[in-house]
PDB file of C-alpha atoms and ligand atoms in Angstrom:
ATOM      1  CA  MET A   1      -0.256   0.028   0.056  1.00 98.00           C
ATOM      2  CA  LYS A   2       0.908   3.610  -0.861  1.00 98.00           C
ATOM      3  CA  MET A   3      -0.229   6.968   0.468  1.00 98.00           C
ATOM      4  CA  ILE A   4      -0.114   9.564  -2.239  1.00 98.00           C
ATOM      5  CA  THR A   5       0.237  13.186  -1.271  1.00 98.00           C
ATOM      6  CA  ALA A   6      -0.497  15.748  -4.106  1.00 98.00           C
ATOM      7  CA  ILE A   7       0.008  19.358  -3.720  1.00 98.00           C
ATOM      8  CA  ILE A   8      -2.019  20.975  -6.775  1.00 98.00           C
ATOM      9  CA  GLN A   9      -3.366  24.603  -7.514  1.00 96.00           C
ATOM     10  CA  PRO A  10      -6.723  25.171  -6.093  1.00 96.00           C
ATOM     11  CA  HIS A  11      -8.499  25.778  -9.541  1.00 96.00           C
ATOM     12  CA  ARG A  12      -7.627  22.356 -10.643  1.00 97.00           C
ATOM     13  CA  LEU A  13      -9.318  20.570  -7.760  1.00 98.00           C
ATOM     14  CA  GLU A  14     -12.283  19.741 -10.114  1.00 98.00           C
ATOM     15  CA  GLU A  15     -10.275  18.552 -13.179  1.00 98.00           C
ATOM     16  CA  VAL A  16      -8.409  16.334 -10.902  1.00 98.00           C
ATOM     17  CA  LYS A  17     -11.457  14.851  -9.211  1.00 98.00           C
ATOM     18  CA  LYS A  18     -13.075  14.180 -12.399  1.00 98.00           C
ATOM     19  CA  ALA A  19      -9.772  12.211 -13.489  1.00 98.00           C
ATOM     20  CA  LEU A  20      -9.547  10.417  -9.936  1.00 98.00           C
ATOM     21  CA  TYR A  21     -12.926   9.356 -10.500  1.00 98.00           C
ATOM     22  CA  ASP A  22     -12.849   8.293 -14.059  1.00 98.00           C
ATOM     23  CA  ALA A  23      -9.637   6.197 -12.454  1.00 98.00           C
ATOM     24  CA  ASP A  24     -11.972   4.735 -10.259  1.00 97.00           C
ATOM     25  CA  VAL A  25     -10.178   6.468  -7.203  1.00 97.00           C
ATOM     26  CA  ASN A  26     -13.268   7.159  -5.095  1.00 96.00           C
ATOM     27  CA  LEU A  27     -11.778   8.203  -1.424  1.00 97.00           C
ATOM     28  CA  ILE A  28      -9.778  11.232  -0.596  1.00 98.00           C
ATOM     29  CA  THR A  29      -8.882  13.827   1.642  1.00 98.00           C
ATOM     30  CA  VAL A  30      -8.667  17.301   0.916  1.00 98.00           C
ATOM     31  CA  SER A  31      -7.073  19.997   2.669  1.00 98.00           C
ATOM     32  CA  GLU A  32      -6.510  23.671   2.179  1.00 97.00           C
ATOM     33  CA  VAL A  33      -2.669  24.301   2.818  1.00 97.00           C
ATOM     34  CA  LEU A  34       0.042  27.025   2.365  1.00 94.00           C
ATOM     35  CA  GLY A  35       3.133  26.478   0.723  1.00 94.00           C
ATOM     36  CA  HIS A  36       6.299  27.505  -1.642  1.00 91.00           C
ATOM     37  CA  GLY A  37       7.941  25.656  -4.392  1.00 90.00           C
ATOM     38  CA  ARG A  38      11.380  26.763  -5.652  1.00 90.00           C
ATOM     39  CA  GLN A  39      10.639  29.861  -6.823  1.00 80.00           C
ATOM     40  CA  LYS A  40       9.449  30.707  -2.895  1.00 76.00           C
ATOM     41  CA  GLY A  41       6.350  31.880  -4.456  1.00 73.00           C
ATOM     42  CA  VAL A  42       7.791  35.121  -6.046  1.00 74.00           C
ATOM     43  CA  ASP A  43       6.728  34.234  -9.743  1.00 66.00           C
ATOM     44  CA  GLU A  44       3.155  32.788  -9.076  1.00 67.00           C
ATOM     45  CA  TYR A  45       2.269  35.933  -7.184  1.00 55.00           C
ATOM     46  CA  TYR A  46       0.491  37.705 -10.088  1.00 51.00           C
ATOM     47  CA  ARG A  47      -2.019  35.058  -9.797  1.00 56.00           C
ATOM     48  CA  GLY A  48      -3.489  36.464  -6.955  1.00 53.00           C
ATOM     49  CA  SER A  49      -3.503  33.488  -4.902  1.00 58.00           C
ATOM     50  CA  LYS A  50      -0.991  34.675  -2.337  1.00 59.00           C
ATOM     51  CA  GLU A  51      -1.797  34.478   1.325  1.00 60.00           C
ATOM     52  CA  SER A  52       0.917  35.039   3.939  1.00 62.00           C
ATOM     53  CA  GLY A  53       4.156  36.436   3.081  1.00 75.00           C
ATOM     54  CA  ASN A  54       5.686  34.645   0.236  1.00 84.00           C
ATOM     55  CA  LEU A  55       3.463  31.752   1.104  1.00 91.00           C
ATOM     56  CA  LEU A  56       0.567  30.721  -1.709  1.00 92.00           C
ATOM     57  CA  ARG A  57      -2.797  28.780  -1.135  1.00 94.00           C
ATOM     58  CA  LYS A  58      -2.927  25.236  -2.450  1.00 95.00           C
ATOM     59  CA  ILE A  59      -4.919  22.197  -1.920  1.00 98.00           C
ATOM     60  CA  ARG A  60      -3.463  19.009  -0.678  1.00 98.00           C
ATOM     61  CA  LEU A  61      -4.926  15.503  -1.535  1.00 98.00           C
ATOM     62  CA  ASP A  62      -4.148  12.663   0.387  1.00 98.00           C
ATOM     63  CA  ILE A  63      -4.924   8.861  -1.315  1.00 98.00           C
ATOM     64  CA  ALA A  64      -4.100   5.669   0.241  1.00 98.00           C
ATOM     65  CA  VAL A  65      -4.170   3.121  -2.675  1.00 98.00           C
ATOM     66  CA  ASN A  66      -3.411  -0.713  -3.292  1.00 97.00           C
ATOM     67  CA  GLU A  67      -0.404  -0.960  -5.318  1.00 97.00           C
ATOM     68  CA  ASN A  68      -2.248  -1.677  -8.501  1.00 97.00           C
ATOM     69  CA  PHE A  69      -3.732   1.760  -7.875  1.00 98.00           C
ATOM     70  CA  VAL A  70      -0.513   3.767  -7.986  1.00 98.00           C
ATOM     71  CA  GLU A  71       0.132   4.350 -11.355  1.00 98.00           C
ATOM     72  CA  PRO A  72      -3.410   5.117 -12.414  1.00 98.00           C
ATOM     73  CA  THR A  73      -3.575   7.615  -9.423  1.00 98.00           C
ATOM     74  CA  ILE A  74      -0.529   9.428 -10.473  1.00 98.00           C
ATOM     75  CA  LYS A  75      -1.782   9.735 -14.190  1.00 98.00           C
ATOM     76  CA  ALA A  76      -5.166  10.857 -12.747  1.00 98.00           C
ATOM     77  CA  ILE A  77      -3.784  13.868 -10.944  1.00 98.00           C
ATOM     78  CA  ILE A  78      -1.475  14.801 -13.514  1.00 98.00           C
ATOM     79  CA  LYS A  79      -4.131  15.076 -16.135  1.00 98.00           C
ATOM     80  CA  GLY A  80      -6.243  17.046 -13.955  1.00 98.00           C
ATOM     81  CA  ALA A  81      -3.490  19.506 -12.448  1.00 98.00           C
ATOM     82  CA  LYS A  82      -0.820  19.965 -15.307  1.00 98.00           C
ATOM     83  CA  THR A  83      -1.140  23.104 -17.150  1.00 96.00           C
ATOM     84  CA  GLY A  84       2.788  23.111 -17.998  1.00 96.00           C
ATOM     85  CA  LYS A  85       3.304  26.266 -15.983  1.00 94.00           C
ATOM     86  CA  ILE A  86       5.582  26.890 -12.615  1.00 93.00           C
ATOM     87  CA  GLY A  87       3.714  25.650  -9.695  1.00 93.00           C
ATOM     88  CA  ASP A  88       1.547  22.754 -11.329  1.00 96.00           C
ATOM     89  CA  GLY A  89       2.259  21.051  -8.156  1.00 97.00           C
ATOM     90  CA  LYS A  90       3.982  18.028  -6.863  1.00 98.00           C
ATOM     91  CA  ILE A  91       3.365  14.413  -5.859  1.00 98.00           C
ATOM     92  CA  PHE A  92       4.627  12.230  -3.286  1.00 98.00           C
ATOM     93  CA  VAL A  93       4.618   8.465  -2.748  1.00 98.00           C
ATOM     94  CA  VAL A  94       5.269   7.026   0.362  1.00 98.00           C
ATOM     95  CA  ASP A  95       4.809   3.440   1.556  1.00 98.00           C
ATOM     96  CA  LEU A  96       2.159   2.796   3.994  1.00 98.00           C
ATOM     97  CA  PRO A  97       2.304   0.128   6.330  1.00 98.00           C
ATOM     98  CA  GLN A  98      -1.186  -0.245   7.709  1.00 98.00           C
ATOM     99  CA  VAL A  99      -4.662   1.180   7.207  1.00 98.00           C
ATOM    100  CA  ILE A 100      -7.495   0.134   9.511  1.00 98.00           C
ATOM    101  CA  ARG A 101     -11.345   0.716   8.890  1.00 98.00           C
ATOM    102  CA  ILE A 102     -12.702   1.681  12.495  1.00 98.00           C
ATOM    103  CA  ARG A 103     -16.089   0.457  11.670  1.00 98.00           C
ATOM    104  CA  THR A 104     -15.289  -3.219  10.801  1.00 98.00           C
ATOM    105  CA  GLU A 105     -11.808  -3.401  12.224  1.00 98.00           C
ATOM    106  CA  GLU A 106     -10.810  -4.582   8.785  1.00 98.00           C
ATOM    107  CA  ARG A 107      -6.976  -4.014   8.100  1.00 98.00           C
ATOM    108  CA  GLY A 108      -4.730  -3.602   5.389  1.00 97.00           C
ATOM    109  CA  GLU A 109      -5.938  -3.754   1.522  1.00 95.00           C
ATOM    110  CA  LYS A 110      -9.617  -4.774   2.652  1.00 95.00           C
ATOM    111  CA  ALA A 111      -9.729  -1.867   4.441  1.00 97.00           C
ATOM    112  CA  ILE A 112      -8.454   0.727   1.965  1.00 96.00           C
ATOM    113  CA  GLY A 113     -11.140   1.194  -0.403  1.00 91.00           C
TER     114      GLY A 113
HETATM  115  N1  ATP B   1      10.121  19.520  -1.672  1.00 70.35           N
HETATM  116  C1  ATP B   1       8.994  19.863  -1.228  1.00 70.35           C
HETATM  117  N2  ATP B   1       8.640  19.550   0.055  1.00 70.35           N
HETATM  118  C2  ATP B   1       7.518  19.945   0.637  1.00 70.35           C
HETATM  119  N3  ATP B   1       6.469  20.638  -0.077  1.00 70.35           N
HETATM  120  C3  ATP B   1       6.617  20.861  -1.463  1.00 70.35           C
HETATM  121  C4  ATP B   1       8.100  20.288  -2.239  1.00 70.35           C
HETATM  122  N4  ATP B   1       7.960  20.809  -3.235  1.00 70.35           N
HETATM  123  C5  ATP B   1       6.611  21.186  -3.537  1.00 70.35           C
HETATM  124  N5  ATP B   1       6.130  21.631  -2.436  1.00 70.35           N
HETATM  125  C6  ATP B   1       5.075  21.714  -2.179  1.00 70.35           C
HETATM  126  O1  ATP B   1       4.137  21.868  -3.318  1.00 70.35           O
HETATM  127  C7  ATP B   1       3.551  22.946  -3.859  1.00 70.35           C
HETATM  128  C8  ATP B   1       3.814  23.552  -5.310  1.00 70.35           C
HETATM  129  O2  ATP B   1       5.126  23.284  -5.765  1.00 70.35           O
HETATM  130  P1  ATP B   1       5.633  23.585  -7.271  1.00 70.35           P
HETATM  131  O3  ATP B   1       4.752  23.242  -7.977  1.00 70.35           O
HETATM  132  O4  ATP B   1       5.931  25.084  -7.052  1.00 70.35           O
HETATM  133  O5  ATP B   1       6.990  23.093  -7.085  1.00 70.35           O
HETATM  134  P2  ATP B   1       8.211  23.299  -7.954  1.00 70.35           P
HETATM  135  O6  ATP B   1       9.547  22.613  -7.507  1.00 70.35           O
HETATM  136  O7  ATP B   1       8.714  24.860  -7.300  1.00 70.35           O
HETATM  137  O8  ATP B   1       7.915  23.231  -9.334  1.00 70.35           O
HETATM  138  P3  ATP B   1       8.043  24.176 -10.484  1.00 70.35           P
HETATM  139  O9  ATP B   1       9.420  24.815 -10.871  1.00 70.35           O
HETATM  140  O10 ATP B   1       6.977  23.530 -11.546  1.00 70.35           O
HETATM  141  O11 ATP B   1       7.012  25.483 -10.001  1.00 70.35           O
HETATM  142  C9  ATP B   1       4.685  23.969  -2.816  1.00 70.35           C
HETATM  143  O12 ATP B   1       3.821  25.281  -2.965  1.00 70.35           O
HETATM  144  C10 ATP B   1       4.815  23.457  -1.621  1.00 70.35           C
HETATM  145  O13 ATP B   1       3.402  23.451  -1.138  1.00 70.35           O
HETATM  146 MG1   MG B   2       7.214  26.476  -8.196  1.00 70.35          MG
END
């Protein structure tokens, strides 16, 4: 299992959600976050998304998936989020040792989706 965390531009959220649903990825956590990439927020200022100092408003997605969903999930995020401009975002993939569905106490691959 993997935890896929993506930081995307807020205005791409609907497109990313659509692409994820098309890929049968239906369980996501969405958070509003602040951040900057290697331009330190400076060159994205014109888009009007500046929030605090040089930090910009971004959307964070957290998606826990079984191994066979890792590539489809990555592709869907790219499909929805990519404009080719700076600040399009980043995808982080980390190993996920355990998932527990609280209601049923199922664990692992059974609990994830
Ligand atoms: N190495 C990192 N660690 C933690 N968060 C990061 C990292 N890189 C990017 N982020 C987060 O992702 C957001 C989007 O990053 P961004 O797309 O600007 O990356 P970048 O490396 O600057 O690439 P680009 O040159 O395409 O802009 C940042 O605002 C920040 O919140
Ligand atoms: Mg950047």
